[in-house]
Coordinates of C-alpha atoms and ligand atoms in Angstrom, one line a residue:
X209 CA -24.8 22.5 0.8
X210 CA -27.0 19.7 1.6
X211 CA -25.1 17.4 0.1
X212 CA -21.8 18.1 1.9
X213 CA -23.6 17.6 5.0
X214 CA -24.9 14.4 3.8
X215 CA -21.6 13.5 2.6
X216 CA -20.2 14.3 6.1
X217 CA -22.5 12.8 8.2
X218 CA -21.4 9.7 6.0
X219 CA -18.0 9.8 7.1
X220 CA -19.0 10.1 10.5
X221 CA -21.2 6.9 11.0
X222 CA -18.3 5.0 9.3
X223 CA -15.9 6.0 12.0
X224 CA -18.8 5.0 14.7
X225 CA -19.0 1.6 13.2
X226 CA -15.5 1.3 13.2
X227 CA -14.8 2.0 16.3
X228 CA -17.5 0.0 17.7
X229 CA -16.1 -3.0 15.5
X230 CA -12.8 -2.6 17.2
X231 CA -14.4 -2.5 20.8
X232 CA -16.4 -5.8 20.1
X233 CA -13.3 -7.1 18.9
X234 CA -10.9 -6.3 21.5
X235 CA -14.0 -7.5 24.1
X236 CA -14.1 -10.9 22.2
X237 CA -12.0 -13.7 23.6
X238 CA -12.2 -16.2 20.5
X239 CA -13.8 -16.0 17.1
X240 CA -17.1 -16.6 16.7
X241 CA -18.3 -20.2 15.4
X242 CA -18.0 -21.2 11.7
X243 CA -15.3 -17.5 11.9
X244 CA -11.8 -18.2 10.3
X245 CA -9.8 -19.8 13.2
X246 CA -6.4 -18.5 11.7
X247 CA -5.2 -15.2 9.8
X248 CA -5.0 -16.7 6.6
X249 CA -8.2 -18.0 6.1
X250 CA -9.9 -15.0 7.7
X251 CA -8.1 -13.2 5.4
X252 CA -9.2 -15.4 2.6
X253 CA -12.7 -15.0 3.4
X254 CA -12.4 -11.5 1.4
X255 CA -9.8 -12.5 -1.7
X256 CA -6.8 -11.4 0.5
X257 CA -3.8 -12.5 2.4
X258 CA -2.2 -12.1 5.4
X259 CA 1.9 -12.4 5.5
X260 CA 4.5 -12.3 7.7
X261 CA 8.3 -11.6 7.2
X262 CA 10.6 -14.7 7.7
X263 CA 14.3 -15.1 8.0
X264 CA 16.4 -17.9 6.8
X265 CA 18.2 -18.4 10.1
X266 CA 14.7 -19.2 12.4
X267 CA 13.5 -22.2 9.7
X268 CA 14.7 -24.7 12.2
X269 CA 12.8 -23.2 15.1
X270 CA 9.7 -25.3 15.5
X271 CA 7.8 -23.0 17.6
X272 CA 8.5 -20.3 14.7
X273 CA 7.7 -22.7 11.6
X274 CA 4.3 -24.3 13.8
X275 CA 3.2 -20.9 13.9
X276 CA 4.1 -19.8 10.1
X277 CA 2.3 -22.6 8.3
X278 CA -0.6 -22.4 10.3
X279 CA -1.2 -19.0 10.3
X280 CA 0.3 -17.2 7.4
X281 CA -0.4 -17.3 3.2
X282 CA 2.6 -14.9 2.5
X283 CA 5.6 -14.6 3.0
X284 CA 8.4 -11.9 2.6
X285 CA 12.0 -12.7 3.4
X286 CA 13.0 -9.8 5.9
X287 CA 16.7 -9.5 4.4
X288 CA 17.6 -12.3 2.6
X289 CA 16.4 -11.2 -1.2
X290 CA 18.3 -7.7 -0.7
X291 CA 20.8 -6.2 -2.7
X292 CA 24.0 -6.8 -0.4
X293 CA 22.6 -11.0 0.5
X294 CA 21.9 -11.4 -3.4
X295 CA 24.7 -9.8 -5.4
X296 CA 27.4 -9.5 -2.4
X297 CA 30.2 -9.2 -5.3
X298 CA 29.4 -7.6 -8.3
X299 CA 28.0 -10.4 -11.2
X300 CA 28.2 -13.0 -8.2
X301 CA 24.7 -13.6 -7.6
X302 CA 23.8 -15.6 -4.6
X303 CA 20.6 -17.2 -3.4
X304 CA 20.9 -19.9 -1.0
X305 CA 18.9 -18.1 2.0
X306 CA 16.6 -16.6 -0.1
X307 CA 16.0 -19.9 -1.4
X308 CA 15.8 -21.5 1.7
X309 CA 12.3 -19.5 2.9
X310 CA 11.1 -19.6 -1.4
X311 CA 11.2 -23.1 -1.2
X312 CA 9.4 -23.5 2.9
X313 CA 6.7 -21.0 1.6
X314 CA 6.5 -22.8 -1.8
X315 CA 6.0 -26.4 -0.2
X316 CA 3.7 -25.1 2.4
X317 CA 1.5 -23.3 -0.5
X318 CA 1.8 -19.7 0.0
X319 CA 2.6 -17.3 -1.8
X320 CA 5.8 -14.7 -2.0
X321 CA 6.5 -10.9 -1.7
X322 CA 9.8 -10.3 -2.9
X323 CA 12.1 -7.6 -1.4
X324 CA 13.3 -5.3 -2.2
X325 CA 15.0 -5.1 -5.8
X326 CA 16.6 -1.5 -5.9
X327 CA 17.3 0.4 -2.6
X328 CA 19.7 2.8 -0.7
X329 CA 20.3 1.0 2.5
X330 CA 21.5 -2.5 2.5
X331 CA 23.4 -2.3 -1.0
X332 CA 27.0 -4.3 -0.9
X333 CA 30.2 -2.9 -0.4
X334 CA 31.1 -2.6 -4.0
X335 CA 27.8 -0.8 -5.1
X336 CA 28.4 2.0 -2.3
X337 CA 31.0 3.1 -3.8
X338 CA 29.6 3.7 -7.3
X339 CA 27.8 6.5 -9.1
X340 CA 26.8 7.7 -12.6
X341 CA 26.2 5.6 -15.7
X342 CA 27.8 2.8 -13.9
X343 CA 25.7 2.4 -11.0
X344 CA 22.6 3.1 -12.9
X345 CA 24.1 -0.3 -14.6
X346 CA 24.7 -2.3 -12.6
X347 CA 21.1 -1.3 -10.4
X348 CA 19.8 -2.4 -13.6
X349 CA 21.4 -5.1 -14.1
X350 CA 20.7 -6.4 -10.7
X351 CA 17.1 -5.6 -11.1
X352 CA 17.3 -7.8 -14.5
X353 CA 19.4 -10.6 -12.8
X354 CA 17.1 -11.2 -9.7
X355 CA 13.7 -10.5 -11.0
X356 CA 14.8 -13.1 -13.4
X357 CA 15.8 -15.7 -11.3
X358 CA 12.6 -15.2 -9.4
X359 CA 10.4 -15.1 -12.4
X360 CA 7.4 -16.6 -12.2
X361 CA 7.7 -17.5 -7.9
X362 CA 6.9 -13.8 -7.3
X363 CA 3.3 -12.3 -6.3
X364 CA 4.7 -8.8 -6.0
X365 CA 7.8 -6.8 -5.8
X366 CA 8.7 -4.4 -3.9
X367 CA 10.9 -2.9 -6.9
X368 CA 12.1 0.2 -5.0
X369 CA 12.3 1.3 -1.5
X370 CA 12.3 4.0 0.2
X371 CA 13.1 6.2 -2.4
X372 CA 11.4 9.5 -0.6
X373 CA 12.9 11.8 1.9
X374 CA 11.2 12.4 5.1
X375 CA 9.9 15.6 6.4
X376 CA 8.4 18.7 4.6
X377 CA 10.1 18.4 1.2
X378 CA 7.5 15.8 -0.6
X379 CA 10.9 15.3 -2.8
X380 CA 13.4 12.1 -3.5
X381 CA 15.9 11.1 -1.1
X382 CA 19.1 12.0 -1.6
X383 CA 21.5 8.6 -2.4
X384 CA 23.9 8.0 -4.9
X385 CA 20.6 5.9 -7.1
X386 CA 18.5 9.3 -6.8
X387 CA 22.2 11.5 -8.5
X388 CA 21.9 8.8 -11.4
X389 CA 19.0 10.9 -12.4
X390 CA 15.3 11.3 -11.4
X391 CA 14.2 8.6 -13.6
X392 CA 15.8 5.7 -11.7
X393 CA 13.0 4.8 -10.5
X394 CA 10.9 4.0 -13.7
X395 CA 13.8 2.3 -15.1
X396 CA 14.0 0.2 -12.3
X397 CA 9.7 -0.3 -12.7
X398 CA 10.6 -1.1 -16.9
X399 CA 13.6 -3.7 -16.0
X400 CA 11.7 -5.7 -13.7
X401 CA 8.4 -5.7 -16.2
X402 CA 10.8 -7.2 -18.9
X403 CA 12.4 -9.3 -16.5
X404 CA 8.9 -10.8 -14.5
X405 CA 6.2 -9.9 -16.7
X406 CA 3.9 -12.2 -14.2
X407 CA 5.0 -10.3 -10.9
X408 CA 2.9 -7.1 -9.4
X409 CA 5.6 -4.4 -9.4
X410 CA 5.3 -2.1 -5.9
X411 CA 6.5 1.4 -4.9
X412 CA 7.2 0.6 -1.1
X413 CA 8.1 3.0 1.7
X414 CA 7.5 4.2 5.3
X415 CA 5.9 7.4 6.5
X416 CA 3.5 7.3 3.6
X417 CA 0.3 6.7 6.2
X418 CA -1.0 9.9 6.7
X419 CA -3.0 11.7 4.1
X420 CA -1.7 15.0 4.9
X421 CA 2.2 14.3 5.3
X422 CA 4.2 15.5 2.4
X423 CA 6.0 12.9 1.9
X424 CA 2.6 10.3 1.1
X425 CA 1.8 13.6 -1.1
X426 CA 4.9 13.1 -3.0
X427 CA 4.7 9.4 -3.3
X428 CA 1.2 9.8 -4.6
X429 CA 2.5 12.6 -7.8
X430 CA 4.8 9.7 -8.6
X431 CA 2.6 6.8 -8.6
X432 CA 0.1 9.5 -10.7
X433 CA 2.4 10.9 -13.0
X434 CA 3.6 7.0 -13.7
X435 CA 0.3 5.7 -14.0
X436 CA -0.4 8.6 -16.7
X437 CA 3.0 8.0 -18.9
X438 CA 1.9 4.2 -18.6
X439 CA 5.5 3.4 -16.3
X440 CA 4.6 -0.3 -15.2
X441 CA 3.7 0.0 -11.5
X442 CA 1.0 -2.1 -9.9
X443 CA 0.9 -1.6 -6.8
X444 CA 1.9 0.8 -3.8
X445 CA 3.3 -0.8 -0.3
X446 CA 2.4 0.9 3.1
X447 CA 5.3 -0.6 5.5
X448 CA 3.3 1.0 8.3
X449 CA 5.7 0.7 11.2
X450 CA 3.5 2.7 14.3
X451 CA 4.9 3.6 17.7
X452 CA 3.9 6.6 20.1
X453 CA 6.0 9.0 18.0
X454 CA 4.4 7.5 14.5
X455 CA 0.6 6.9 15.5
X456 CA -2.1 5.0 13.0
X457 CA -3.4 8.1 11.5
X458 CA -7.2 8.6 11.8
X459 CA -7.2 9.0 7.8
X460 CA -5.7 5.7 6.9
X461 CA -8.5 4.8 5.1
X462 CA -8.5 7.9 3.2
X463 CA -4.5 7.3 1.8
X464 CA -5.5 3.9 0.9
X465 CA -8.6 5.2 -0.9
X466 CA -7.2 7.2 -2.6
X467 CA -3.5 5.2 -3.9
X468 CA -6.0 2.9 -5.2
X469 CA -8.4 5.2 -7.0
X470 CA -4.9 5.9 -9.1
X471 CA -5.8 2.4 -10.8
X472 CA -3.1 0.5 -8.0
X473 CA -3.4 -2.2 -5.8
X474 CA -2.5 -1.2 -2.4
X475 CA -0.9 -3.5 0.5
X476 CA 0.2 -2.9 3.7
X477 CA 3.9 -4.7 3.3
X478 CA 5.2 -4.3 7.1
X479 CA 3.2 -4.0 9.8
X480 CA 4.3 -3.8 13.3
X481 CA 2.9 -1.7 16.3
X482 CA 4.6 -0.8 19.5
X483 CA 3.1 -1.1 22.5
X484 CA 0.2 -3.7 24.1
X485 CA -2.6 -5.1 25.6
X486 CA -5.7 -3.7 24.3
X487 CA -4.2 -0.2 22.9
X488 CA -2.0 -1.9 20.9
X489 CA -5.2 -4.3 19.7
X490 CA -7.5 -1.6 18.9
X491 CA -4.6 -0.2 16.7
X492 CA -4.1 -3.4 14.7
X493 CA -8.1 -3.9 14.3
X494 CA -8.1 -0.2 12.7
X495 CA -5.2 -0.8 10.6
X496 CA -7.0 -4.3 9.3
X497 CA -10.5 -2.2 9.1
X498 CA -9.0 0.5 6.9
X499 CA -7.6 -2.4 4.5
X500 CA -10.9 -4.3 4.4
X501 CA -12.6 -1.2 3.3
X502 CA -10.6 -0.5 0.5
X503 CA -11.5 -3.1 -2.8
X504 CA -7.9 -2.7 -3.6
X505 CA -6.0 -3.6 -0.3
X506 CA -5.0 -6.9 -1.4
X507 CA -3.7 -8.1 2.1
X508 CA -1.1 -7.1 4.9
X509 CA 1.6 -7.9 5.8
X510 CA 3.2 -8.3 9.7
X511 CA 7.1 -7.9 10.2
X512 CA 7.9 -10.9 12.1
X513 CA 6.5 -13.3 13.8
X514 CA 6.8 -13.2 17.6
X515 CA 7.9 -10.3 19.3
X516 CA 11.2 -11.6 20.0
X517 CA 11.6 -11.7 16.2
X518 CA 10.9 -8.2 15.6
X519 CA 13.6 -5.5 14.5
X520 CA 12.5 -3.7 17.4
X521 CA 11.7 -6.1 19.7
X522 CA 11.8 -4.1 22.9
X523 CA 8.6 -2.6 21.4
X524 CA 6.8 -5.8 21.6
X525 CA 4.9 -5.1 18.0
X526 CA 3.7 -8.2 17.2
X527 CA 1.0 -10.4 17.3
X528 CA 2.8 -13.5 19.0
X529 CA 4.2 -13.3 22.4
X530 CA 8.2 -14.3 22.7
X531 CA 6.5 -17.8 23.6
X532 CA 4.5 -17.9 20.4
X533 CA 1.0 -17.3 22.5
X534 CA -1.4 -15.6 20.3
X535 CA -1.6 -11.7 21.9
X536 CA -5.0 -9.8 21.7
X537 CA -3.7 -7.7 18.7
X538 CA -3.9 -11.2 17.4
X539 CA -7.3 -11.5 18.6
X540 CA -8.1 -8.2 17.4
X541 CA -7.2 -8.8 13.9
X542 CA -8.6 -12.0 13.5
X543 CA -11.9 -11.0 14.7
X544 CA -11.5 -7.7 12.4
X545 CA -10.9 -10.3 9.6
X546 CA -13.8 -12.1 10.4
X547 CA -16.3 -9.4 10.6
X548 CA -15.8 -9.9 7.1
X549 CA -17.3 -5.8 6.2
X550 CA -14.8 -5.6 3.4
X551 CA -14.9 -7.2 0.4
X552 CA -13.0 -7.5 -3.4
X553 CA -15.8 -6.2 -5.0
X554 CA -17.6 -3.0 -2.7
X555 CA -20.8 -1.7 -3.0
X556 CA -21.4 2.0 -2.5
X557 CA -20.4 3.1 0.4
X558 CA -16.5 4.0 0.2
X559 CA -15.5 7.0 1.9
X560 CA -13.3 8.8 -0.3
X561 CA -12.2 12.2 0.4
X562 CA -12.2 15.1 -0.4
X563 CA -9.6 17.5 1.0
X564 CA -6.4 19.9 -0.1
X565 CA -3.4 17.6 1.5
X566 CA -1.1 21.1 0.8
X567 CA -3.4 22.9 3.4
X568 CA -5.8 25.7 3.1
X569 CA -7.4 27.0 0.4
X570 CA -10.3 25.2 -0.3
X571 CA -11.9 21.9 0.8
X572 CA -13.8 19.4 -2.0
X573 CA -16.3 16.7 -1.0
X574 CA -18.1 14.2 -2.9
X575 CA -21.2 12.4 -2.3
X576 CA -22.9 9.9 -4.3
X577 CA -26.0 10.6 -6.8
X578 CA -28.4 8.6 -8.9
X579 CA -27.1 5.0 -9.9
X580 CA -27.9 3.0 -12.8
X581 CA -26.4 -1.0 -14.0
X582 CA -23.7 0.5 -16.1
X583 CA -23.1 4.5 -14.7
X584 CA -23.2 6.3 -11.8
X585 CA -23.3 10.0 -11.0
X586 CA -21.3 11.9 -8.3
X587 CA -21.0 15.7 -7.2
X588 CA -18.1 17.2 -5.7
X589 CA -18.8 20.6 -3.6
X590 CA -16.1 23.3 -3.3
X591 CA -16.1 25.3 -0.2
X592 CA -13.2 28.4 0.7
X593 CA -13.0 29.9 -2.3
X594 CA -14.5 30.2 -5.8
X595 CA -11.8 30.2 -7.6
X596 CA -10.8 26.3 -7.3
X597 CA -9.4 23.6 -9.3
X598 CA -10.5 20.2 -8.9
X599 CA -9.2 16.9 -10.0
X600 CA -11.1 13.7 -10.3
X601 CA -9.8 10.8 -10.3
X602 CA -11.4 7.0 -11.4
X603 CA -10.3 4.1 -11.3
X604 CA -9.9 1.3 -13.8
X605 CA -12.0 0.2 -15.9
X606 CA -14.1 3.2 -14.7
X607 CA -14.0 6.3 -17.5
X608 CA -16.0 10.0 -17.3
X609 CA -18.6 10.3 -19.8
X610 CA -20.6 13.3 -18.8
X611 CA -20.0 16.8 -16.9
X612 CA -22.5 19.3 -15.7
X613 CA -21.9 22.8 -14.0
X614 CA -18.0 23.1 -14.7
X615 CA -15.6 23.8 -17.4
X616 CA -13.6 20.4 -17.6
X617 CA -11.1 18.3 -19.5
X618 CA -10.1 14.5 -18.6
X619 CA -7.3 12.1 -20.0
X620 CA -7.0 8.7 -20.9
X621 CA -5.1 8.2 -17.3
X622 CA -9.0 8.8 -15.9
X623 CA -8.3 12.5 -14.5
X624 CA -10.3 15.0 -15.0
X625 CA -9.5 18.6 -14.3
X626 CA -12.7 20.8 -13.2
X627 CA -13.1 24.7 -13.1
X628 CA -15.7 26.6 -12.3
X629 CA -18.1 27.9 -15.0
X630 CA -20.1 30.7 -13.3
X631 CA -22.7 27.8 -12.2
X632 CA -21.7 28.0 -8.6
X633 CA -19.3 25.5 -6.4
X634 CA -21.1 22.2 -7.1
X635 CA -20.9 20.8 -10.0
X636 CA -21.4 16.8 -11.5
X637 CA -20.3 14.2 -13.5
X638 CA -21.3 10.3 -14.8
X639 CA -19.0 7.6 -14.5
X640 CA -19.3 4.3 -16.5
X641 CA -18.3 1.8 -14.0
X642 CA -17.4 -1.5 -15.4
X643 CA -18.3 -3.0 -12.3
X644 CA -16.1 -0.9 -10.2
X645 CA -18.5 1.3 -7.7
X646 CA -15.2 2.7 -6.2
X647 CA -15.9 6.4 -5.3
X648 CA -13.4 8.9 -6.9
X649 CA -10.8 10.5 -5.3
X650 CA -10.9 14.3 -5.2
X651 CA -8.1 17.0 -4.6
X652 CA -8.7 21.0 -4.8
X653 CA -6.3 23.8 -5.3
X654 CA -6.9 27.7 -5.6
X655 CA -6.3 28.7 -8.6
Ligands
G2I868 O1 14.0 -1.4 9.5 C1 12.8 -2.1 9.4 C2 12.4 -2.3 7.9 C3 12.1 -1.0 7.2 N1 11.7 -1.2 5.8 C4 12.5 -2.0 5.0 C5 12.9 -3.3 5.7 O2 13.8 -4.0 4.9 C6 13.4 -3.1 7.1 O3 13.7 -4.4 7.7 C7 14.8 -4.4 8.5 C8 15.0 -5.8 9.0 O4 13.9 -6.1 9.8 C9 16.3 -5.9 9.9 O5 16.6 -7.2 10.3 O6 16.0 -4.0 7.8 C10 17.1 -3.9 8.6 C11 18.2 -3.4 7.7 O7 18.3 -4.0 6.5 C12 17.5 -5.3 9.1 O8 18.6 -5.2 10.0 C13 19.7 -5.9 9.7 C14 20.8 -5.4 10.5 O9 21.0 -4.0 10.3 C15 22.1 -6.1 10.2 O10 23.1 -5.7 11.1 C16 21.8 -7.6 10.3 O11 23.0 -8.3 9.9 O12 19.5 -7.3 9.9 C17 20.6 -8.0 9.5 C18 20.3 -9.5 9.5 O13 19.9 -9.8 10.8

């Protein structure tokens, strides 16, 4: 008991701090002195970087370049590298846009996400119309074809897109990739390992925010179940497009916790944010908090530039006005950058949860115990029932050595299944860390 309350209480001064953070940040007019005075090298300050989408057809807008190479270390194109620009007749393979914003970003030093290799949407003409054994090669074979051409320009890929259906199902959308068989996706993951061995290979997809939607639930089995049958995937994008109807959850933190306890990197791949003024800057500074908190958010990720470059501009999303003036979201995540709370390499104090995402049941909350140079120890407390299950699981190189007051089994994948042994509803464990001090992530289920 006393330590869930401890744990709790935990959790609770991190989201005072947080939301203190984003007031002073919103209050701020300019970064402090010897701060970061641009996005990138705030970002840098913690290992990470800070992106933007580009398209080909705005290089030779001035205001729009000035603003990209002073402010920006990534770069994704925003439709130049997908399926229907790159392969627009089957085997014809063309590049020149995509090229166009490799090469800007290439001369200017920064670094490229590439998207998106295998998707539903945007596929050419030709590829609609397929299905079976021949769409599954010719996927492939475009997968092979651009990742190749690519190879060794790529920081990460966003191999497949979208793949999961909205709403209650936590299941696969329905598209004529997903009736070539369930495994499409990891074959798309294994073609683009052979083809870029160099390149982080992502999972990327919208409405994946919220801890408890069923959808981030499902994209979190795959990513698991991949991670245990050693399917080559590296990381998991967060597009993270937020309006009114699609709020920042208040457990971001928690979903990015606890993608990367899996053993993945996670990055937030297309940020945008309708609305303004100091709403819509309190909103960004959260989203860059919940990043900077997680060792494994390896940057973010805006989608577009100015406002009047956005997909849904009427929303005014961005940081940069339709002039190119720096808004206070800008502001906001700059100073948020600059704080400089998060770092590569966390000590202790990750708030990793503890909850049933499937509802009811039984809750399960962790809270740190003794440390030592090499091991640490946790407990998890189960409360609703007595009849739980619990998985554990740690993060690379972090392994389970020891268990106390539960029946338990763990796997090479790092998770470990806990029942009850007739000690009660807290029970223990020692994790070798390997330098990793991560906190586990815990689920529970009624048996
Ligand atoms: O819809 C927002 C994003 C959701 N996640 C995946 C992203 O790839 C997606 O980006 C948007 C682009 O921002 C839009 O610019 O994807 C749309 C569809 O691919 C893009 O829209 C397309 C229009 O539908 C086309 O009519 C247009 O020719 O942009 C094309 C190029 O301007």
């Amino acid at each position: 008991m006393t330590l869930t309350v401890k744990s709790v209480a935990r959790v609770s001064l991190v989201s005072t701090l947080v939301l203190a953070t984003v007031g002073a940040a919103v209050l701020a007019a300019s970064p402090a002195s010897g701060a970061a005075s641009t996005l990138a090298a705030a970002a840098q300050q913690s290992g990470r970087y800070f992106g933007t989408a580009v398209a080909a057809n705005k290089l030779g807008d001035s205001t729009y370049v000035g603003i990209l190479n002073r402010e920006f270390d990534m770069v994704t194109a925003e439709n130049e590298m997908k399926m229907d620009a790159t392969e627009p007749n089957q085997g014809q393979f063309s590049y020149g846009n995509a090229d166009r914003i490799v090469n800007q970003a290439r001369n200017q030093g920064k670094r490229i996400r590439g998207h998106a290799l295998a998707w539903h949407s945007q596929q050419p003409g030709w590829m609609q119309n397929m299905s079976g054994t021949a769409l599954r090669n010719a996927m492939l074979n475009h997968v092979t074809q651009v990742a190749s051409y690519y190879r060794g320009k790529i920081y990460a890929w966003d191999v497949v897109n979208e793949a999961f259906a909205d709403g209650s199902s936590g299941g696969r959308r329905d598209s004529n990739l997903q009736r070539t068989g369930n495994d499409w996706i990891e074959a798309a993951f294994r073609a683009a390992r052979a083809a870029d061995p160099g390149a982080k290979l992502c999972y990327n997809d919208y409405n994946t925010d919220n801890w408890s939607h069923a959808k981030t639930q499902g994209v979190y089995r795959m990513v698991q179940d991949f991670k245990s049958r050693g399917v080559p995937i590296d990381c998991v994008g967060f597009q993270a497009h937020f309006n009114s109807g699609n709020p920042v959850p208040s457990n971001y933190h928690t979903t990015l916790q606890n993608f990367a306890a899996l053993g993945v990197d996670v990055q937030i791949t297309e940020l945008d944010i309708e609305g303004s003024g100091s709403t819509q800057a309190q909103q960004y500074s959260g989203v860059t908090q919940a990043c900077l908190a997680v060792a494994r958010c390896t940057g973010i990720t805006v989608w577009g530039i100015r406002d009047t470059d956005s997909w849904r501009a009427s929303g005014t999303p961005l940081l940069f006005d339709g002039s190119g003036n720096k808004k206070a979201a800008y502001t906001s995540v700059l100073n948020a950058l600059n704080a400089g709370t998060g770092t590569t390499t966390p000590p202790t104090s990750t708030t990793t949860t503890t909850s049933n995402p499937g509802g009811g049941g039984c809750t399960a909350t962790y809270s740190e115990g003794e440390k030592w140079n090499d091991r640490f120890n946790g407990q998890v407390t189960v409360s609703g029932t007595d009849n739980w299950i619990v998985t554990v699981t740690v993060s690379s190189p972090q392994r389970i050595i020891a268990t106390w007051n539960t029946s338990a089994s763990w796997d090479s994948a790092n998770v470990m299944t806990a029942r009850p042994n007739g000690s009660g509803n807290t029970f223990g464990f020692t994790i070798m860390h390997g330098g990793n001090w991560n906190w586990p992530a815990v689920s529970c289920r009624v048996a």
